[in-house]
């Protein structure tokens, strides 16, 4: 038996030597006669990959503008985007499946809400990779000046008041988002809005740097677009009692917002020239050219962003909806009560967008990016996909009919898409076209 084993070993060695010698001869002859060896093929493949042409900055910008031009998206909350539990995973996959089977081709994901930044970079990168693989546009929603997370770390950034605030804490259940610091927030008379929210001073250079730094972090996660909300001064509560650490009270609020928007756009476009930037504005802002008291003016915001997303929710026009006759389009003047606005959701959306676009066309030209490529602000509205029992009881449009009417109104006014809002991550699939 031992001789047999020795014979096998010797025979195996001879086979290896013969095979190796044959391969060496073949490799040498291949190099001599000009044919390609296996190693050469592998090297050639590596070289071809490394020689893949790199797009110029202008090409990347144009490509991003084209991809973003017709986005139809839904909104996803931060917990659903980041939580790895079965419930969140199920809702997350439902939204992705909605994008795979209907006209939806984008998802807006919360990364910073009124209580502060809320995201897990590992989980979020994984989600973004999945969205990119499925050709779904990824938008990060960032709440700007309403932010409770820095009250202990940087109380000097916040609006305060002379006496104690009796409002509750809107973010009491999310105290884990607050950054620790040496200050005790309980000993500071912070100004709070009606909901108990905390506000940063928009004029503070440190606050602006904080917002820009956070946004750059989000860009580096791989998002296609950043969408900024609450780019404004507070609108409710005893605003007259607010003490600002940086704003002098004399500089117009719209000037402060214009300067901030310009600073933010320049900083982020320098960081990544092709990143798409959008801003959320109140629906009323679409109907009024001037500042409504919170620093938001169309011409200021429009010059700094690629898209404006008006929240043209028909149920939110609490003072009614009024627009003049549109002679150019042959459309009548509208004087809707609150109930009438909810009865005609398509007209509310359409006429709001026409009003805003006409103003922008007359006031805003083009803005220079970090390169010679120019851009012009586009409109992509927020639409409501949430249920109102009173609409059903009053025989007004509700459910799929209401959502579809808004979509049709938006598409008559702008070719650049729309976004559906539902804070529970549940959408009316029957209102969407199947694809």
CSV table of N, CA and C in Angstrom, one decimal, residues 26-123:
chain,number,residue,atom,x,y,z
A,26,UNK,N,3.3,27.9,-23.6
A,26,UNK,CA,2.2,28.5,-24.3
A,26,UNK,C,2.2,30.0,-24.0
A,27,UNK,N,2.5,30.4,-22.8
A,27,UNK,CA,2.5,31.8,-22.4
A,27,UNK,C,3.6,32.5,-23.2
A,28,UNK,N,4.8,31.9,-23.2
A,28,UNK,CA,5.9,32.5,-23.9
A,28,UNK,C,5.7,32.6,-25.4
A,29,UNK,N,5.1,31.6,-26.0
A,29,UNK,CA,4.9,31.6,-27.4
A,29,UNK,C,3.8,32.6,-27.8
A,30,UNK,N,2.8,32.7,-26.8
A,30,UNK,CA,1.7,33.7,-27.1
A,30,UNK,C,2.3,35.1,-27.1
A,31,UNK,N,3.2,35.4,-26.2
A,31,UNK,CA,3.8,36.7,-26.2
A,31,UNK,C,4.6,37.0,-27.4
A,32,UNK,N,5.3,35.9,-27.9
A,32,UNK,CA,6.2,36.0,-29.1
A,32,UNK,C,5.4,36.2,-30.4
A,33,UNK,N,4.3,35.4,-30.5
A,33,UNK,CA,3.5,35.5,-31.8
A,33,UNK,C,2.4,36.5,-31.8
A,34,UNK,N,2.2,37.3,-30.7
A,34,UNK,CA,1.2,38.3,-30.7
A,34,UNK,C,-0.1,37.9,-30.2
A,35,UNK,N,-0.4,36.7,-29.8
A,35,UNK,CA,-1.7,36.3,-29.3
A,35,UNK,C,-1.8,36.7,-27.8
A,36,UNK,N,-3.0,36.7,-27.3
A,36,UNK,CA,-3.2,37.2,-25.9
A,36,UNK,C,-3.3,36.0,-24.9
A,37,UNK,N,-2.5,36.2,-23.9
A,37,UNK,CA,-2.5,35.2,-22.8
A,37,UNK,C,-3.7,35.5,-21.8
A,38,UNK,N,-3.9,34.5,-20.9
A,38,UNK,CA,-4.9,34.7,-19.9
A,38,UNK,C,-4.6,35.9,-19.0
A,39,UNK,N,-3.3,36.0,-18.6
A,39,UNK,CA,-2.9,37.1,-17.7
A,39,UNK,C,-3.0,38.5,-18.5
A,40,UNK,N,-2.7,38.4,-19.8
A,40,UNK,CA,-2.9,39.7,-20.5
A,40,UNK,C,-4.4,40.1,-20.6
A,41,UNK,N,-5.2,39.1,-20.8
A,41,UNK,CA,-6.7,39.4,-20.9
A,41,UNK,C,-7.1,40.0,-19.6
A,42,UNK,N,-6.7,39.5,-18.4
A,42,UNK,CA,-7.1,40.0,-17.1
A,42,UNK,C,-6.6,41.4,-17.0
A,43,UNK,N,-5.3,41.7,-17.3
A,43,UNK,CA,-4.7,43.0,-17.2
A,43,UNK,C,-5.5,44.0,-18.1
A,44,UNK,N,-5.8,43.5,-19.4
A,44,UNK,CA,-6.5,44.3,-20.3
A,44,UNK,C,-7.8,44.8,-19.8
A,45,UNK,N,-8.5,43.8,-19.1
A,45,UNK,CA,-9.9,44.1,-18.6
A,45,UNK,C,-9.8,45.2,-17.5
A,46,UNK,N,-8.7,45.0,-16.6
A,46,UNK,CA,-8.5,46.0,-15.6
A,46,UNK,C,-8.2,47.4,-16.1
A,47,UNK,N,-7.4,47.4,-17.2
A,47,UNK,CA,-7.1,48.7,-17.8
A,47,UNK,C,-8.3,49.4,-18.4
A,48,UNK,N,-9.1,48.5,-19.1
A,48,UNK,CA,-10.3,49.1,-19.7
A,48,UNK,C,-11.3,49.7,-18.7
A,49,UNK,N,-11.4,49.1,-17.5
A,49,UNK,CA,-12.2,49.6,-16.5
A,49,UNK,C,-11.7,50.9,-15.9
A,50,UNK,N,-10.4,51.0,-15.7
A,50,UNK,CA,-9.8,52.2,-15.2
A,50,UNK,C,-9.8,53.3,-16.2
A,51,UNK,N,-9.9,53.0,-17.5
A,51,UNK,CA,-9.9,54.0,-18.5
A,51,UNK,C,-11.3,54.5,-18.8
A,52,UNK,N,-12.3,54.1,-18.0
A,52,UNK,CA,-13.6,54.6,-18.3
A,52,UNK,C,-13.7,56.1,-18.2
A,53,UNK,N,-14.2,56.8,-19.2
A,53,UNK,CA,-14.2,58.2,-19.2
A,53,UNK,C,-14.8,58.9,-18.0
A,54,UNK,N,-14.2,59.9,-17.4
A,54,UNK,CA,-14.8,60.6,-16.3
A,54,UNK,C,-15.5,61.8,-16.8
A,55,UNK,N,-16.8,62.0,-16.3
A,55,UNK,CA,-17.6,63.1,-16.8
A,55,UNK,C,-17.1,64.4,-16.2
A,56,UNK,N,-17.2,65.4,-17.0
A,56,UNK,CA,-16.9,66.8,-16.5
A,56,UNK,C,-17.9,67.3,-15.5
A,57,UNK,N,-17.6,68.3,-14.8
A,57,UNK,CA,-18.5,68.9,-13.8
A,57,UNK,C,-19.8,69.3,-14.5
A,58,UNK,N,-19.7,70.0,-15.7
A,58,UNK,CA,-20.8,70.4,-16.5
A,58,UNK,C,-21.7,69.2,-16.9
A,59,UNK,N,-21.1,68.1,-17.3
A,59,UNK,CA,-21.9,67.0,-17.7
A,59,UNK,C,-22.6,66.4,-16.5
A,60,UNK,N,-22.0,66.3,-15.3
A,60,UNK,CA,-22.6,65.8,-14.1
A,60,UNK,C,-23.8,66.7,-13.7
A,61,UNK,N,-23.6,68.0,-13.8
A,61,UNK,CA,-24.7,68.9,-13.5
A,61,UNK,C,-25.9,68.7,-14.4
A,62,UNK,N,-25.6,68.7,-15.7
A,62,UNK,CA,-26.7,68.5,-16.7
A,62,UNK,C,-27.4,67.2,-16.5
A,63,UNK,N,-26.6,66.2,-16.2
A,63,UNK,CA,-27.2,64.8,-16.0
A,63,UNK,C,-28.2,64.8,-14.8
A,64,UNK,N,-27.7,65.5,-13.7
A,64,UNK,CA,-28.6,65.6,-12.5
A,64,UNK,C,-29.8,66.4,-12.7
A,65,UNK,N,-29.7,67.5,-13.5
A,65,UNK,CA,-30.9,68.3,-13.8
A,65,UNK,C,-31.9,67.5,-14.6
A,66,UNK,N,-31.4,66.7,-15.6
A,66,UNK,CA,-32.3,65.9,-16.4
A,66,UNK,C,-33.0,64.9,-15.6
A,67,UNK,N,-32.3,64.2,-14.7
A,67,UNK,CA,-32.9,63.1,-13.9
A,67,UNK,C,-33.9,63.6,-12.9
A,68,UNK,N,-33.6,64.8,-12.5
A,68,UNK,CA,-34.5,65.4,-11.4
A,68,UNK,C,-35.8,66.1,-12.0
A,69,UNK,N,-35.8,66.2,-13.3
A,69,UNK,CA,-36.8,67.1,-13.9
A,69,UNK,C,-38.3,66.6,-13.9
A,70,UNK,N,-38.4,65.3,-13.7
A,70,UNK,CA,-39.8,64.7,-13.7
A,70,UNK,C,-40.0,63.7,-12.6
A,71,UNK,N,-39.7,64.1,-11.4
A,71,UNK,CA,-39.8,63.3,-10.2
A,71,UNK,C,-41.2,63.3,-9.6
A,72,UNK,N,-41.7,62.1,-9.4
A,72,UNK,CA,-43.0,61.9,-8.7
A,72,UNK,C,-42.7,61.0,-7.5
A,73,UNK,N,-42.8,61.7,-6.3
A,73,UNK,CA,-42.3,61.0,-5.1
A,73,UNK,C,-43.3,60.9,-4.0
A,74,UNK,N,-42.9,60.1,-3.1
A,74,UNK,CA,-43.7,59.9,-1.8
A,74,UNK,C,-42.7,60.2,-0.7
A,75,UNK,N,-43.3,60.5,0.5
A,75,UNK,CA,-42.5,60.9,1.7
A,75,UNK,C,-42.4,59.7,2.6
A,76,UNK,N,-41.2,59.5,3.2
A,76,UNK,CA,-40.9,58.5,4.1
A,76,UNK,C,-40.3,59.1,5.4
A,77,UNK,N,-40.8,58.7,6.6
A,77,UNK,CA,-40.3,59.3,7.8
A,77,UNK,C,-39.0,58.6,8.2
A,78,UNK,N,-38.3,59.3,9.1
A,78,UNK,CA,-37.0,58.8,9.5
A,78,UNK,C,-37.0,57.5,10.2
A,79,UNK,N,-38.0,57.2,11.1
A,79,UNK,CA,-38.0,55.9,11.7
A,79,UNK,C,-38.2,54.8,10.7
A,80,UNK,N,-39.0,55.0,9.7
A,80,UNK,CA,-39.3,53.9,8.7
A,80,UNK,C,-38.0,53.7,7.9
A,81,UNK,N,-37.3,54.8,7.6
A,81,UNK,CA,-36.1,54.7,6.8
A,81,UNK,C,-34.9,54.0,7.5
A,82,UNK,N,-34.9,54.1,8.9
A,82,UNK,CA,-33.7,53.7,9.6
A,82,UNK,C,-33.9,52.5,10.5
A,83,UNK,N,-35.1,52.3,11.0
A,83,UNK,CA,-35.4,51.2,11.9
A,83,UNK,C,-35.3,49.8,11.2
A,84,UNK,N,-34.6,48.9,11.8
A,84,UNK,CA,-34.4,47.6,11.1
A,84,UNK,C,-35.4,46.5,11.6
A,85,UNK,N,-36.4,47.0,12.4
A,85,UNK,CA,-37.4,46.1,12.9
A,85,UNK,C,-38.4,45.6,11.8
A,86,UNK,N,-39.1,44.5,11.9
A,86,UNK,CA,-40.0,44.0,10.9
A,86,UNK,C,-41.1,45.0,10.4
A,87,UNK,N,-41.6,45.7,11.4
A,87,UNK,CA,-42.7,46.7,11.0
A,87,UNK,C,-42.2,47.8,10.1
A,88,UNK,N,-41.1,48.4,10.4
A,88,UNK,CA,-40.5,49.4,9.6
A,88,UNK,C,-40.0,48.9,8.3
A,89,UNK,N,-39.4,47.7,8.3
A,89,UNK,CA,-39.0,47.1,7.1
A,89,UNK,C,-40.1,46.8,6.1
A,90,UNK,N,-41.3,46.4,6.7
A,90,UNK,CA,-42.4,46.1,5.8
A,90,UNK,C,-42.9,47.4,5.1
A,91,UNK,N,-43.0,48.5,5.9
A,91,UNK,CA,-43.5,49.7,5.3
A,91,UNK,C,-42.5,50.3,4.3
A,92,UNK,N,-41.2,50.1,4.6
A,92,UNK,CA,-40.2,50.6,3.7
A,92,UNK,C,-40.2,49.9,2.4
A,93,UNK,N,-40.4,48.6,2.4
A,93,UNK,CA,-40.5,47.8,1.2
A,93,UNK,C,-41.8,48.1,0.4
A,94,UNK,N,-42.9,48.4,1.2
A,94,UNK,CA,-44.1,48.8,0.5
A,94,UNK,C,-43.9,50.0,-0.4
A,95,UNK,N,-43.2,51.0,0.2
A,95,UNK,CA,-42.9,52.2,-0.6
A,95,UNK,C,-42.0,52.0,-1.8
A,96,UNK,N,-41.1,51.1,-1.6
A,96,UNK,CA,-40.2,50.8,-2.7
A,96,UNK,C,-41.0,50.0,-3.8
A,97,UNK,N,-41.8,49.1,-3.4
A,97,UNK,CA,-42.6,48.4,-4.3
A,97,UNK,C,-43.6,49.3,-5.0
A,98,UNK,N,-44.1,50.3,-4.3
A,98,UNK,CA,-45.0,51.3,-5.0
A,98,UNK,C,-44.3,52.0,-6.1
A,99,UNK,N,-43.0,52.3,-5.9
A,99,UNK,CA,-42.2,53.0,-6.9
A,99,UNK,C,-41.9,52.0,-8.1
A,100,UNK,N,-41.8,50.8,-7.8
A,100,UNK,CA,-41.5,49.8,-8.8
A,100,UNK,C,-42.7,49.4,-9.7
A,101,UNK,N,-43.9,49.7,-9.2
A,101,UNK,CA,-45.1,49.2,-9.9
A,101,UNK,C,-46.0,50.4,-10.3
A,102,UNK,N,-45.7,51.6,-9.9
A,102,UNK,CA,-46.6,52.8,-10.3
A,102,UNK,C,-45.7,53.9,-10.9
A,103,UNK,N,-46.3,55.0,-11.2
A,103,UNK,CA,-45.6,56.1,-11.7
A,103,UNK,C,-44.6,56.8,-10.7
A,104,UNK,N,-44.6,56.4,-9.5
A,104,UNK,CA,-43.7,56.9,-8.5
A,104,UNK,C,-42.3,56.6,-8.8
A,105,UNK,N,-41.4,57.5,-8.8
A,105,UNK,CA,-40.0,57.3,-9.1
A,105,UNK,C,-39.0,58.0,-8.2
A,106,UNK,N,-39.5,58.4,-7.0
A,106,UNK,CA,-38.7,59.1,-6.1
A,106,UNK,C,-39.2,58.9,-4.7
A,107,UNK,N,-38.3,59.0,-3.7
A,107,UNK,CA,-38.7,59.0,-2.3
A,107,UNK,C,-38.0,60.1,-1.5
A,108,UNK,N,-38.8,60.9,-0.7
A,108,UNK,CA,-38.3,61.9,0.1
A,108,UNK,C,-38.1,61.3,1.5
A,109,UNK,N,-36.9,61.3,2.1
A,109,UNK,CA,-36.6,60.7,3.4
A,109,UNK,C,-36.2,61.7,4.4
A,110,UNK,N,-36.9,61.7,5.5
A,110,UNK,CA,-36.5,62.6,6.6
A,110,UNK,C,-35.1,62.2,7.2
A,111,UNK,N,-34.2,63.2,7.3
A,111,UNK,CA,-32.9,63.0,7.9
A,111,UNK,C,-32.7,64.0,9.1
A,112,UNK,N,-33.5,65.0,9.1
A,112,UNK,CA,-33.4,66.0,10.2
A,112,UNK,C,-34.8,66.6,10.3
A,113,UNK,N,-35.4,66.4,11.4
A,113,UNK,CA,-36.8,66.9,11.7
A,113,UNK,C,-36.7,68.0,12.7
A,114,UNK,N,-37.8,68.4,13.2
A,114,UNK,CA,-37.9,69.5,14.2
A,114,UNK,C,-37.2,69.2,15.5
A,115,UNK,N,-37.0,67.9,15.8
A,115,UNK,CA,-36.3,67.5,17.0
A,115,UNK,C,-34.8,67.4,16.8
A,116,UNK,N,-34.4,67.4,15.6
A,116,UNK,CA,-32.9,67.3,15.3
A,116,UNK,C,-32.6,66.2,14.3
A,117,UNK,N,-31.3,66.1,13.9
A,117,UNK,CA,-30.9,65.0,13.0
A,117,UNK,C,-31.3,63.7,13.5
A,118,UNK,N,-31.8,62.8,12.6
A,118,UNK,CA,-32.3,61.5,13.0
A,118,UNK,C,-32.0,60.5,11.8
A,119,UNK,N,-30.8,59.9,11.9
A,119,UNK,CA,-30.5,58.9,10.8
A,119,UNK,C,-29.4,58.0,11.3
A,120,UNK,N,-29.3,56.8,10.8
A,120,UNK,CA,-28.2,55.9,11.0
A,120,UNK,C,-27.5,55.8,9.7
A,121,UNK,N,-26.2,56.3,9.6
A,121,UNK,CA,-25.5,56.3,8.3
A,121,UNK,C,-25.4,54.9,7.7
A,122,UNK,N,-25.2,53.9,8.4
A,122,UNK,CA,-25.0,52.6,7.9
A,122,UNK,C,-26.3,52.1,7.2
A,123,UNK,N,-27.4,52.2,7.9
A,123,UNK,CA,-28.7,51.8,7.4
A,123,UNK,C,-29.1,52.6,6.2
